Short mmCIF file of C-alpha atoms in Angstrom, two decimals:
data_model
loop_
_atom_site.label_atom_id
_atom_site.label_comp_id
_atom_site.label_asym_id
_atom_site.label_seq_id
_atom_site.Cartn_x
_atom_site.Cartn_y
_atom_site.Cartn_z
CA UNK A 1 -6.96 -49.98 -1.91
CA UNK A 2 -7.49 -46.15 -1.82
CA UNK A 3 -6.51 -46.18 1.98
CA UNK A 4 -3.22 -47.96 1.36
CA UNK A 5 -2.73 -45.28 -1.38
CA UNK A 6 -3.39 -42.37 0.91
CA UNK A 7 -1.48 -43.85 3.66
CA UNK A 8 1.72 -44.04 1.64
CA UNK A 9 1.46 -40.83 0.25
CA UNK A 10 1.12 -39.36 3.73
CA UNK A 11 4.42 -41.46 4.92
CA UNK A 12 6.17 -40.49 2.05
CA UNK A 13 5.56 -36.82 2.57
CA UNK A 14 6.22 -37.00 6.39
CA UNK A 15 9.72 -38.65 5.43
CA UNK A 16 10.39 -35.57 2.92
CA UNK A 17 9.48 -33.03 5.60
CA UNK A 18 11.42 -34.80 8.38
CA UNK A 19 14.66 -34.56 6.17
CA UNK A 20 13.83 -31.20 5.13
CA UNK A 21 13.41 -30.14 8.68
CA UNK A 22 16.89 -31.97 9.56
CA UNK A 23 18.74 -30.31 6.72
CA UNK A 24 17.15 -26.48 7.40
CA UNK A 25 15.52 -26.99 10.47
CA UNK A 26 16.17 -23.27 12.11
CA UNK A 27 15.36 -21.62 8.63
CA UNK A 28 11.96 -23.48 8.67
CA UNK A 29 11.45 -22.14 12.03
CA UNK A 30 12.02 -18.72 11.35
CA UNK A 31 9.96 -18.84 8.46
CA UNK A 32 7.00 -20.19 10.05
CA UNK A 33 7.53 -17.82 13.16
CA UNK A 34 7.48 -15.00 10.47
CA UNK A 35 4.41 -16.32 8.92
CA UNK A 36 2.69 -16.29 12.11
CA UNK A 37 3.75 -13.09 13.20
CA UNK A 38 2.82 -11.75 9.42
CA UNK A 39 -0.87 -13.34 10.01
CA UNK A 40 -1.32 -11.76 13.22
CA UNK A 41 -0.41 -8.68 12.46
CA UNK A 42 -2.62 -8.62 9.20
CA UNK A 43 -5.59 -9.87 11.52
CA UNK A 44 -5.07 -7.13 14.07
CA UNK A 45 -4.55 -4.49 11.34
CA UNK A 46 -8.37 -5.69 9.66
CA UNK A 47 -9.74 -5.63 13.03
CA UNK A 48 -8.40 -2.05 13.67
CA UNK A 49 -9.37 -0.88 10.20
CA UNK A 50 -12.77 -2.15 10.93
CA UNK A 51 -13.23 -0.69 14.23
CA UNK A 52 -12.31 2.89 12.83
CA UNK A 53 -14.51 2.66 9.70
CA UNK A 54 -17.47 1.92 11.89
CA UNK A 55 -16.28 4.78 13.90
CA UNK A 56 -15.99 6.92 11.08
CA UNK A 57 -19.30 6.09 9.52
CA UNK A 58 -21.17 6.33 12.89
CA UNK A 59 -19.79 9.70 13.19
CA UNK A 60 -20.87 11.01 9.45
CA UNK A 61 -24.06 9.67 10.00
CA UNK A 62 -24.40 11.45 13.44
CA UNK A 63 -23.36 14.66 11.55
CA UNK A 64 -25.46 14.32 8.63
CA UNK A 65 -28.72 13.48 10.77
CA UNK A 66 -28.40 16.36 13.26
CA UNK A 67 -31.31 18.85 13.39
CA UNK A 68 -29.79 21.52 11.07
CA UNK A 69 -28.51 18.88 8.63
CA UNK A 70 -31.51 17.22 8.09
CA UNK A 71 -33.48 19.88 6.42
CA UNK A 72 -30.82 19.89 3.80
CA UNK A 73 -31.02 16.29 3.08
CA UNK A 74 -34.53 16.60 2.61
CA UNK A 75 -33.88 19.44 0.11
CA UNK A 76 -31.74 17.12 -1.87
CA UNK A 77 -34.17 14.40 -1.95
CA UNK A 78 -36.87 16.93 -3.17
CA UNK A 79 -34.49 18.21 -5.81
CA UNK A 80 -33.84 14.67 -6.97
CA UNK A 81 -37.76 14.12 -7.21
CA UNK A 82 -38.23 17.18 -9.28
CA UNK A 83 -35.71 16.87 -11.73
CA UNK A 84 -33.81 13.70 -11.51
CA UNK A 85 -32.14 13.57 -15.08
CA UNK A 86 -30.53 16.79 -14.22
CA UNK A 87 -29.59 15.68 -10.58
CA UNK A 88 -28.22 12.46 -11.94
CA UNK A 89 -26.16 14.37 -14.70
CA UNK A 90 -24.76 16.70 -12.27
CA UNK A 91 -23.81 13.91 -9.87
CA UNK A 92 -22.07 11.85 -13.00
CA UNK A 93 -20.38 14.90 -13.89
CA UNK A 94 -18.66 15.36 -10.49
CA UNK A 95 -17.94 11.69 -10.15
CA UNK A 96 -16.21 11.98 -13.93
CA UNK A 97 -14.39 15.00 -12.69
CA UNK A 98 -13.07 13.30 -9.50
CA UNK A 99 -11.88 10.25 -11.59
CA UNK A 100 -9.95 12.82 -14.25
CA UNK A 101 -8.37 14.00 -11.09
CA UNK A 102 -7.33 10.79 -9.60
CA UNK A 103 -5.89 9.62 -13.02
CA UNK A 104 -4.04 12.73 -13.77
CA UNK A 105 -2.77 12.53 -9.99
CA UNK A 106 -1.72 8.85 -10.79
CA UNK A 107 0.17 9.43 -14.02
CA UNK A 108 2.15 12.49 -12.30
CA UNK A 109 3.52 9.83 -9.43
CA UNK A 110 6.65 9.09 -11.46
CA UNK A 111 7.43 12.67 -11.59
CA UNK A 112 7.05 13.06 -7.68
CA UNK A 113 8.64 9.57 -7.00
CA UNK A 114 11.88 10.07 -8.83
CA UNK A 115 13.15 12.50 -6.31
CA UNK A 116 12.38 9.72 -3.64
CA UNK A 117 14.19 7.07 -5.64
CA UNK A 118 17.29 9.74 -6.02
CA UNK A 119 17.40 10.13 -2.35
CA UNK A 120 17.12 6.41 -1.43
CA UNK A 121 19.79 5.69 -4.26
CA UNK A 122 22.06 8.35 -3.19
CA UNK A 123 21.64 7.23 0.72
CA UNK A 124 22.45 3.51 -0.33
CA UNK A 125 25.33 4.30 -2.96
CA UNK A 126 26.84 6.44 -0.03
CA UNK A 127 26.23 3.87 2.52
CA UNK A 128 27.49 0.68 0.25
CA UNK A 129 30.21 1.44 -2.08
CA UNK A 130 31.17 -0.71 -4.72
CA UNK A 131 33.77 -3.13 -4.00
CA UNK A 132 37.34 -1.77 -4.65
CA UNK A 133 36.08 1.60 -4.73
CA UNK A 134 37.41 3.65 -1.94
CA UNK A 135 35.06 6.61 -0.80
CA UNK A 136 35.81 9.65 0.96
CA UNK A 137 33.18 11.32 3.00
CA UNK A 138 35.28 14.84 2.79
CA UNK A 139 35.44 14.97 -0.88
CA UNK A 140 32.82 17.11 -2.58
CA UNK A 141 30.16 15.57 -4.43
CA UNK A 142 30.18 16.63 -8.30
CA UNK A 143 26.57 16.50 -9.68
CA UNK A 144 26.57 16.97 -13.42
CA UNK A 145 24.51 19.51 -15.03
CA UNK A 146 22.02 17.15 -17.29
CA UNK A 147 20.71 14.84 -14.56
CA UNK A 148 20.80 13.93 -11.21
CA UNK A 149 23.40 11.32 -11.12
CA UNK A 150 27.10 11.83 -9.83
CA UNK A 151 29.33 11.81 -12.69
CA UNK A 152 27.18 9.49 -15.03
CA UNK A 153 27.51 12.12 -18.23
CA UNK A 154 30.21 11.37 -20.74
CA UNK A 155 30.94 14.83 -20.37
CA UNK A 156 31.75 14.60 -16.71
CA UNK A 157 34.12 11.43 -17.07
CA UNK A 158 37.53 12.48 -17.22
#
């Protein structure tokens, strides 16, 4: 009974897929081709990233373990053994400083990304004008004093 049910569901799904393919065949092929290319690119990117990460880790380990750096590593180990609380608190302090710097940088992202957004919006509006709106490339651009838009403020509209 279960085999008959599974077989009928499989046949019904096959009929649906065949009708969909007849209806939108080229589009489905394009979607599948794009998915395969995306998966292949993701795989190659992951391999490249892993290979480069291993290469960088080996280089850094090699630099760290060179003869003159080994002494500084052992000095650090001795310092941790002598005063573990002070060393740990210093390391945590540096980690907190780095985290607060990263947080402040992220919070400033909207301010520096606004300029990029203005450039992209300006480029798109110059390239693709609204329907029925004639644009003249030789006309001077009027920018209002209050913001970075072109004629968006009520004081600029005449």
